[in-house]
Amino acid sequence: MDRVTTAGGVRATARVLARGDGRGGTVLPVLEGEGPLAVRRTRGSGAEARVLLVGAMSGPLGGDHFTVAAHAAGGARLTVGSAAATLALPGQDRTGARYDVRLAVDDDAELHWLPEQLISAGGSDLHVTTSVDLAAGARLLLREEQVLGRAGEEPGRLTSRLTVRIDGRCVLDQELACGPGAPGGWDGPAGLAGHCAVGQLVVVRPGFATESPAARAFEEGAAVLPLAGPAVLVTAVAPDALRLRRLLDGALASLD
C-alpha cells in the first residue's frame, strides 16, 4: 500500500490482526502498512506471533499523521516491537505531527506492545495518543519510553496521552506534556526533575484481581502502582535511555 501525502503532510496507517489458530498457535490474517509504517512478521516462539514496525522513511515530521492499530483476538499471543527508535523531527508544517496507537485485546488473548524509544528532536512538535481496550480476561504488557532531545540538544514539544480500559471501565487516563510551550514545572522537582528520559509499563493480568502487587518505590527513579483493576502501572525517570530501560526491566521482573 502506498502512503498518502497531502498539503498537511503524510497520512499513513498500519494494521495488525492476530487470532488463535485453534491448535495452540497464532495466525495473522491482517498485516498491512503504508509508506513510513511498514510491518514485518519475524520469528516468534511457541504460540506467539511476533511483528516489527519498520520505519521506511524519516518521521513523523510536522504535519504528518500516523496511526497504528493492533488487535489480539481470542486465543492469540502477539508481540509487536519496532526495528529502531521513532524520531520526531521538525517539518515545514507548524501544526505539529500526530501519532495514534489503537490496541485491542480479547478474552483469552495476550498482547505485548514493546516499541523502541520515541525521541523528541529539537524543534519538533508531536502529539501521541495511545488507547487500549481490553476484555475482562485479556493480558497486556505495554511499554512506553520517551527521550527528550538527542545528545547535546534541547527537546522538542511532546504531548503523550495514554488511556486504558478493561471490560469497558477506564483504569488509567493520563497525559504528559514536555518541552517548549508545555505547562510550567514539567522539568521541575514535581515533574521530570531534570531527567531527559521518561517511561512506563502497564501490566494487565487477570491474577492481579485477587493478588495485586503493593505500591512501592523501585530503586531510584521508579515506582510500582496498582491500578483499580487487574493492572499495575510502573513509571520511571532516568538520565538516559539505557538507564530507563534497566529500571523498567527490573521493575517488570519484580512482578513475577
mmCIF file of C-alpha atoms in Angstrom:
data_model
loop_
_atom_site.group_PDB
_atom_site.id
_atom_site.type_symbol
_atom_site.label_atom_id
_atom_site.label_comp_id
_atom_site.label_asym_id
_atom_site.label_seq_id
_atom_site.Cartn_x
_atom_site.Cartn_y
_atom_site.Cartn_z
ATOM 1 C CA MET A 1 0.000 0.000 0.000
ATOM 2 C CA ASP A 2 1.275 3.486 -0.837
ATOM 3 C CA ARG A 3 1.472 6.344 1.598
ATOM 4 C CA VAL A 4 -0.946 9.250 1.235
ATOM 5 C CA THR A 5 0.630 12.703 1.075
ATOM 6 C CA THR A 6 -1.448 15.851 1.482
ATOM 7 C CA ALA A 7 -0.663 19.528 1.827
ATOM 8 C CA GLY A 8 -0.611 18.931 5.592
ATOM 9 C CA GLY A 9 1.928 16.100 5.462
ATOM 10 C CA VAL A 10 1.879 12.306 5.234
ATOM 11 C CA ARG A 11 -1.088 10.199 6.364
ATOM 12 C CA ALA A 12 -0.202 6.557 6.980
ATOM 13 C CA THR A 13 -1.808 3.613 8.774
ATOM 14 C CA ALA A 14 -0.568 0.189 9.859
ATOM 15 C CA ARG A 15 -2.914 -2.625 10.929
ATOM 16 C CA VAL A 16 -2.232 -5.943 12.635
ATOM 17 C CA LEU A 17 -4.847 -8.576 13.480
ATOM 18 C CA ALA A 18 -3.852 -11.772 15.289
ATOM 19 C CA ARG A 19 -6.084 -14.776 16.001
ATOM 20 C CA GLY A 20 -5.624 -18.108 17.691
ATOM 21 C CA ASP A 21 -5.461 -20.900 15.124
ATOM 22 C CA GLY A 22 -7.332 -23.419 17.293
ATOM 23 C CA ARG A 23 -4.204 -25.582 17.622
ATOM 24 C CA GLY A 24 -2.293 -23.510 20.158
ATOM 25 C CA GLY A 25 -0.684 -21.142 17.638
ATOM 26 C CA THR A 26 -1.328 -17.625 16.337
ATOM 27 C CA VAL A 27 -2.094 -16.536 12.779
ATOM 28 C CA LEU A 28 -2.010 -13.034 11.283
ATOM 29 C CA PRO A 29 -4.928 -12.601 8.840
ATOM 30 C CA VAL A 30 -4.230 -8.851 8.635
ATOM 31 C CA LEU A 31 -0.694 -7.459 8.403
ATOM 32 C CA GLU A 32 -0.539 -4.271 6.384
ATOM 33 C CA GLY A 33 1.188 -0.904 6.400
ATOM 34 C CA GLU A 34 1.506 2.255 4.342
ATOM 35 C CA GLY A 35 4.642 4.153 3.343
ATOM 36 C CA PRO A 36 6.566 5.028 6.516
ATOM 37 C CA LEU A 37 4.739 2.348 8.525
ATOM 38 C CA ALA A 38 5.928 -0.978 7.167
ATOM 39 C CA VAL A 39 5.115 -4.121 9.174
ATOM 40 C CA ARG A 40 7.000 -7.397 9.058
ATOM 41 C CA ARG A 41 6.419 -10.763 10.687
ATOM 42 C CA THR A 42 9.520 -12.165 12.392
ATOM 43 C CA ARG A 43 10.289 -15.437 14.104
ATOM 44 C CA GLY A 44 8.223 -15.991 17.244
ATOM 45 C CA SER A 45 8.382 -18.780 19.795
ATOM 46 C CA GLY A 46 5.757 -21.302 20.800
ATOM 47 C CA ALA A 47 2.225 -19.919 20.400
ATOM 48 C CA GLU A 48 3.483 -16.357 19.884
ATOM 49 C CA ALA A 49 3.385 -14.332 16.685
ATOM 50 C CA ARG A 50 5.921 -11.526 16.540
ATOM 51 C CA VAL A 51 5.653 -8.375 14.392
ATOM 52 C CA LEU A 52 8.077 -5.496 13.842
ATOM 53 C CA LEU A 53 7.231 -1.954 12.782
ATOM 54 C CA VAL A 54 9.909 -0.873 10.316
ATOM 55 C CA GLY A 55 10.317 2.823 9.583
ATOM 56 C CA ALA A 56 10.572 3.193 5.813
ATOM 57 C CA MET A 57 11.344 6.934 5.979
ATOM 58 C CA SER A 58 12.130 9.677 8.472
ATOM 59 C CA GLY A 59 9.378 10.921 10.688
ATOM 60 C CA PRO A 60 6.942 11.763 11.901
ATOM 61 C CA LEU A 61 7.582 15.273 10.623
ATOM 62 C CA GLY A 62 5.449 18.316 11.302
ATOM 63 C CA GLY A 63 2.075 17.830 9.599
ATOM 64 C CA ASP A 64 2.289 14.021 9.464
ATOM 65 C CA HIS A 65 -0.416 11.810 10.982
ATOM 66 C CA PHE A 66 0.485 8.170 11.637
ATOM 67 C CA THR A 67 -1.905 5.550 13.025
ATOM 68 C CA VAL A 68 -1.096 2.028 14.213
ATOM 69 C CA ALA A 69 -3.866 -0.409 15.152
ATOM 70 C CA ALA A 70 -3.205 -3.855 16.648
ATOM 71 C CA HIS A 71 -5.878 -6.359 17.713
ATOM 72 C CA ALA A 72 -5.194 -9.622 19.525
ATOM 73 C CA ALA A 73 -8.367 -11.695 19.101
ATOM 74 C CA GLY A 74 -9.310 -14.776 21.126
ATOM 75 C CA GLY A 75 -6.509 -17.291 21.557
ATOM 76 C CA ALA A 76 -3.812 -15.030 20.099
ATOM 77 C CA ARG A 77 -0.389 -14.384 21.586
ATOM 78 C CA LEU A 78 1.030 -11.308 19.853
ATOM 79 C CA THR A 79 4.200 -9.274 20.397
ATOM 80 C CA VAL A 80 4.674 -6.020 18.491
ATOM 81 C CA GLY A 81 8.015 -4.227 18.548
ATOM 82 C CA SER A 82 9.919 -1.815 16.331
ATOM 83 C CA ALA A 83 13.154 -2.175 14.424
ATOM 84 C CA ALA A 84 14.516 1.164 15.683
ATOM 85 C CA ALA A 85 13.618 4.203 17.725
ATOM 86 C CA THR A 86 10.983 6.609 16.413
ATOM 87 C CA LEU A 87 12.455 10.063 15.799
ATOM 88 C CA ALA A 88 10.076 13.034 15.866
ATOM 89 C CA LEU A 89 11.524 15.781 13.645
ATOM 90 C CA PRO A 90 10.526 19.329 12.787
ATOM 91 C CA GLY A 91 8.791 19.931 9.475
ATOM 92 C CA GLN A 92 7.545 22.783 7.330
ATOM 93 C CA ASP A 93 4.013 22.406 8.694
ATOM 94 C CA ARG A 94 3.782 24.223 12.024
ATOM 95 C CA THR A 95 0.651 22.397 13.120
ATOM 96 C CA GLY A 96 2.814 19.607 14.515
ATOM 97 C CA ALA A 97 2.531 15.864 13.971
ATOM 98 C CA ARG A 98 0.257 13.151 15.387
ATOM 99 C CA TYR A 99 0.921 9.511 16.187
ATOM 100 C CA ASP A 100 -2.113 7.477 17.248
ATOM 101 C CA VAL A 101 -1.912 3.940 18.625
ATOM 102 C CA ARG A 102 -5.072 1.834 18.999
ATOM 103 C CA LEU A 103 -4.759 -1.506 20.780
ATOM 104 C CA ALA A 104 -7.453 -4.119 21.499
ATOM 105 C CA VAL A 105 -7.147 -7.446 23.301
ATOM 106 C CA ASP A 106 -9.963 -10.003 23.595
ATOM 107 C CA ASP A 107 -10.631 -12.647 26.244
ATOM 108 C CA ASP A 108 -8.040 -15.432 26.233
ATOM 109 C CA ALA A 109 -5.619 -13.274 24.259
ATOM 110 C CA GLU A 110 -2.333 -11.570 25.092
ATOM 111 C CA LEU A 111 -0.558 -8.561 23.590
ATOM 112 C CA HIS A 112 2.959 -7.343 24.288
ATOM 113 C CA TRP A 113 3.403 -3.823 22.905
ATOM 114 C CA LEU A 114 7.157 -3.175 23.095
ATOM 115 C CA PRO A 115 8.355 -0.476 20.669
ATOM 116 C CA GLU A 116 11.746 1.157 20.961
ATOM 117 C CA GLN A 117 12.113 4.685 22.326
ATOM 118 C CA LEU A 118 10.409 7.761 20.954
ATOM 119 C CA ILE A 119 12.961 10.578 20.616
ATOM 120 C CA SER A 120 11.699 14.155 20.609
ATOM 121 C CA ALA A 121 14.258 16.060 18.490
ATOM 122 C CA GLY A 122 14.769 19.784 18.903
ATOM 123 C CA GLY A 123 12.176 21.872 17.042
ATOM 124 C CA SER A 124 9.676 19.016 16.682
ATOM 125 C CA ASP A 125 6.078 19.068 17.910
ATOM 126 C CA LEU A 126 4.423 15.669 18.335
ATOM 127 C CA HIS A 127 1.160 14.613 19.953
ATOM 128 C CA VAL A 128 0.928 10.888 20.764
ATOM 129 C CA THR A 129 -2.282 9.173 21.854
ATOM 130 C CA THR A 130 -2.400 5.533 22.922
ATOM 131 C CA SER A 131 -5.794 3.967 23.537
ATOM 132 C CA VAL A 132 -6.092 0.401 24.865
ATOM 133 C CA ASP A 133 -9.309 -1.613 25.148
ATOM 134 C CA LEU A 134 -9.116 -4.930 26.986
ATOM 135 C CA ALA A 135 -11.668 -7.647 27.645
ATOM 136 C CA ALA A 136 -12.020 -8.864 31.236
ATOM 137 C CA GLY A 137 -9.823 -11.923 30.601
ATOM 138 C CA ALA A 138 -7.152 -10.206 28.470
ATOM 139 C CA ARG A 139 -3.443 -9.920 29.243
ATOM 140 C CA LEU A 140 -1.257 -6.950 28.336
ATOM 141 C CA LEU A 141 2.314 -5.750 28.620
ATOM 142 C CA LEU A 142 2.720 -2.226 27.279
ATOM 143 C CA ARG A 143 5.948 -0.231 27.332
ATOM 144 C CA GLU A 144 6.380 3.446 26.515
ATOM 145 C CA GLU A 145 9.769 5.193 26.560
ATOM 146 C CA GLN A 146 10.358 8.815 25.621
ATOM 147 C CA VAL A 147 13.702 10.582 25.273
ATOM 148 C CA LEU A 148 13.726 14.371 25.270
ATOM 149 C CA GLY A 149 16.263 15.532 22.709
ATOM 150 C CA ARG A 150 19.271 13.918 21.122
ATOM 151 C CA ALA A 151 22.734 14.210 22.675
ATOM 152 C CA GLY A 152 23.510 17.845 23.453
ATOM 153 C CA GLU A 153 20.163 19.024 22.064
ATOM 154 C CA GLU A 154 17.161 20.731 23.616
ATOM 155 C CA PRO A 155 13.971 18.674 23.261
ATOM 156 C CA GLY A 156 11.042 19.385 21.018
ATOM 157 C CA ARG A 157 7.468 19.666 22.246
ATOM 158 C CA LEU A 158 5.986 16.270 23.157
ATOM 159 C CA THR A 159 2.482 15.570 24.415
ATOM 160 C CA SER A 160 1.608 11.969 25.216
ATOM 161 C CA ARG A 161 -1.747 10.628 26.421
ATOM 162 C CA LEU A 162 -2.409 7.028 27.484
ATOM 163 C CA THR A 163 -5.863 5.586 28.148
ATOM 164 C CA VAL A 164 -6.516 2.002 29.276
ATOM 165 C CA ARG A 165 -9.978 0.436 29.600
ATOM 166 C CA ILE A 166 -10.703 -3.042 30.973
ATOM 167 C CA ASP A 167 -14.122 -4.538 30.288
ATOM 168 C CA GLY A 168 -15.351 -1.059 29.331
ATOM 169 C CA ARG A 169 -14.106 0.582 32.550
ATOM 170 C CA CYS A 170 -11.356 3.203 32.437
ATOM 171 C CA VAL A 171 -8.486 2.280 34.782
ATOM 172 C CA LEU A 172 -5.900 4.765 33.513
ATOM 173 C CA ASP A 173 -6.122 8.105 31.713
ATOM 174 C CA GLN A 174 -3.046 10.281 31.932
ATOM 175 C CA GLU A 175 -1.239 12.889 29.878
ATOM 176 C CA LEU A 176 2.345 14.125 29.930
ATOM 177 C CA ALA A 177 3.465 17.318 28.198
ATOM 178 C CA CYS A 178 7.159 18.200 27.911
ATOM 179 C CA GLY A 179 9.373 20.658 26.075
ATOM 180 C CA PRO A 180 8.929 24.237 24.846
ATOM 181 C CA GLY A 181 5.420 25.538 25.408
ATOM 182 C CA ALA A 182 4.438 22.764 27.839
ATOM 183 C CA PRO A 183 2.805 23.775 31.130
ATOM 184 C CA GLY A 184 5.300 25.137 33.629
ATOM 185 C CA GLY A 185 7.012 22.734 36.001
ATOM 186 C CA TRP A 186 7.283 19.755 33.661
ATOM 187 C CA ASP A 187 11.056 19.592 34.229
ATOM 188 C CA GLY A 188 10.964 20.647 37.885
ATOM 189 C CA PRO A 189 11.025 18.581 41.097
ATOM 190 C CA ALA A 190 7.360 17.604 40.693
ATOM 191 C CA GLY A 191 7.913 16.612 37.062
ATOM 192 C CA LEU A 192 10.943 15.027 35.439
ATOM 193 C CA ALA A 193 13.356 16.661 37.891
ATOM 194 C CA GLY A 194 15.878 17.410 35.163
ATOM 195 C CA HIS A 195 15.863 13.914 33.657
ATOM 196 C CA CYS A 196 15.670 13.538 29.886
ATOM 197 C CA ALA A 197 14.174 10.026 29.711
ATOM 198 C CA VAL A 198 10.748 9.011 30.984
ATOM 199 C CA GLY A 199 8.850 5.762 30.593
ATOM 200 C CA GLN A 200 6.165 3.480 31.876
ATOM 201 C CA LEU A 201 4.857 -0.049 31.805
ATOM 202 C CA VAL A 202 1.244 -1.147 32.025
ATOM 203 C CA VAL A 203 0.880 -4.790 33.036
ATOM 204 C CA VAL A 204 -2.581 -6.390 32.981
ATOM 205 C CA ARG A 205 -3.021 -9.927 34.291
ATOM 206 C CA PRO A 206 -6.304 -11.480 35.448
ATOM 207 C CA GLY A 207 -4.480 -12.802 38.530
ATOM 208 C CA PHE A 208 -3.922 -9.251 39.777
ATOM 209 C CA ALA A 209 -7.659 -9.067 40.561
ATOM 210 C CA THR A 210 -7.103 -11.214 43.643
ATOM 211 C CA GLU A 211 -3.416 -10.613 44.369
ATOM 212 C CA SER A 212 -2.242 -7.187 43.245
ATOM 213 C CA PRO A 213 1.345 -6.016 43.906
ATOM 214 C CA ALA A 214 1.645 -3.346 46.603
ATOM 215 C CA ALA A 215 2.548 0.235 45.771
ATOM 216 C CA ARG A 216 6.257 0.787 46.276
ATOM 217 C CA ALA A 217 9.362 2.560 45.055
ATOM 218 C CA PHE A 218 11.664 0.517 42.857
ATOM 219 C CA GLU A 219 15.257 1.697 43.073
ATOM 220 C CA GLU A 220 15.853 5.409 42.487
ATOM 221 C CA GLY A 221 13.556 6.956 39.895
ATOM 222 C CA ALA A 222 10.883 4.256 39.533
ATOM 223 C CA ALA A 223 7.610 3.383 41.238
ATOM 224 C CA VAL A 224 5.134 0.493 41.079
ATOM 225 C CA LEU A 225 1.467 1.492 41.418
ATOM 226 C CA PRO A 226 -1.550 -0.866 41.400
ATOM 227 C CA LEU A 227 -4.492 0.359 39.333
ATOM 228 C CA ALA A 228 -8.215 -0.032 40.014
ATOM 229 C CA GLY A 229 -8.435 -3.300 38.106
ATOM 230 C CA PRO A 230 -6.225 -6.333 37.433
ATOM 231 C CA ALA A 231 -3.449 -3.966 36.344
ATOM 232 C CA VAL A 232 -0.219 -2.356 37.522
ATOM 233 C CA LEU A 233 1.496 0.835 36.354
ATOM 234 C CA VAL A 234 5.269 1.248 36.538
ATOM 235 C CA THR A 235 6.646 4.744 35.972
ATOM 236 C CA ALA A 236 10.299 5.760 35.768
ATOM 237 C CA VAL A 237 12.554 8.713 35.006
ATOM 238 C CA ALA A 238 16.243 8.450 34.197
ATOM 239 C CA PRO A 239 19.173 10.471 32.836
ATOM 240 C CA ASP A 240 19.320 8.408 29.630
ATOM 241 C CA ALA A 241 17.523 5.725 27.645
ATOM 242 C CA LEU A 242 19.798 2.899 28.812
ATOM 243 C CA ARG A 243 19.151 3.566 32.493
ATOM 244 C CA LEU A 244 15.431 3.943 31.799
ATOM 245 C CA ARG A 245 15.236 0.528 30.122
ATOM 246 C CA ARG A 246 17.113 -1.089 33.005
ATOM 247 C CA LEU A 247 14.684 0.407 35.533
ATOM 248 C CA LEU A 248 11.621 -0.763 33.611
ATOM 249 C CA ASP A 249 13.016 -4.246 33.003
ATOM 250 C CA GLY A 250 13.945 -4.595 36.665
ATOM 251 C CA ALA A 251 10.537 -3.468 37.881
ATOM 252 C CA LEU A 252 8.827 -5.889 35.488
ATOM 253 C CA ALA A 253 10.953 -8.795 36.727
ATOM 254 C CA SER A 254 9.975 -7.916 40.303
ATOM 255 C CA LEU A 255 6.295 -8.510 39.460
ATOM 256 C CA ASP A 256 6.859 -12.202 38.664
#
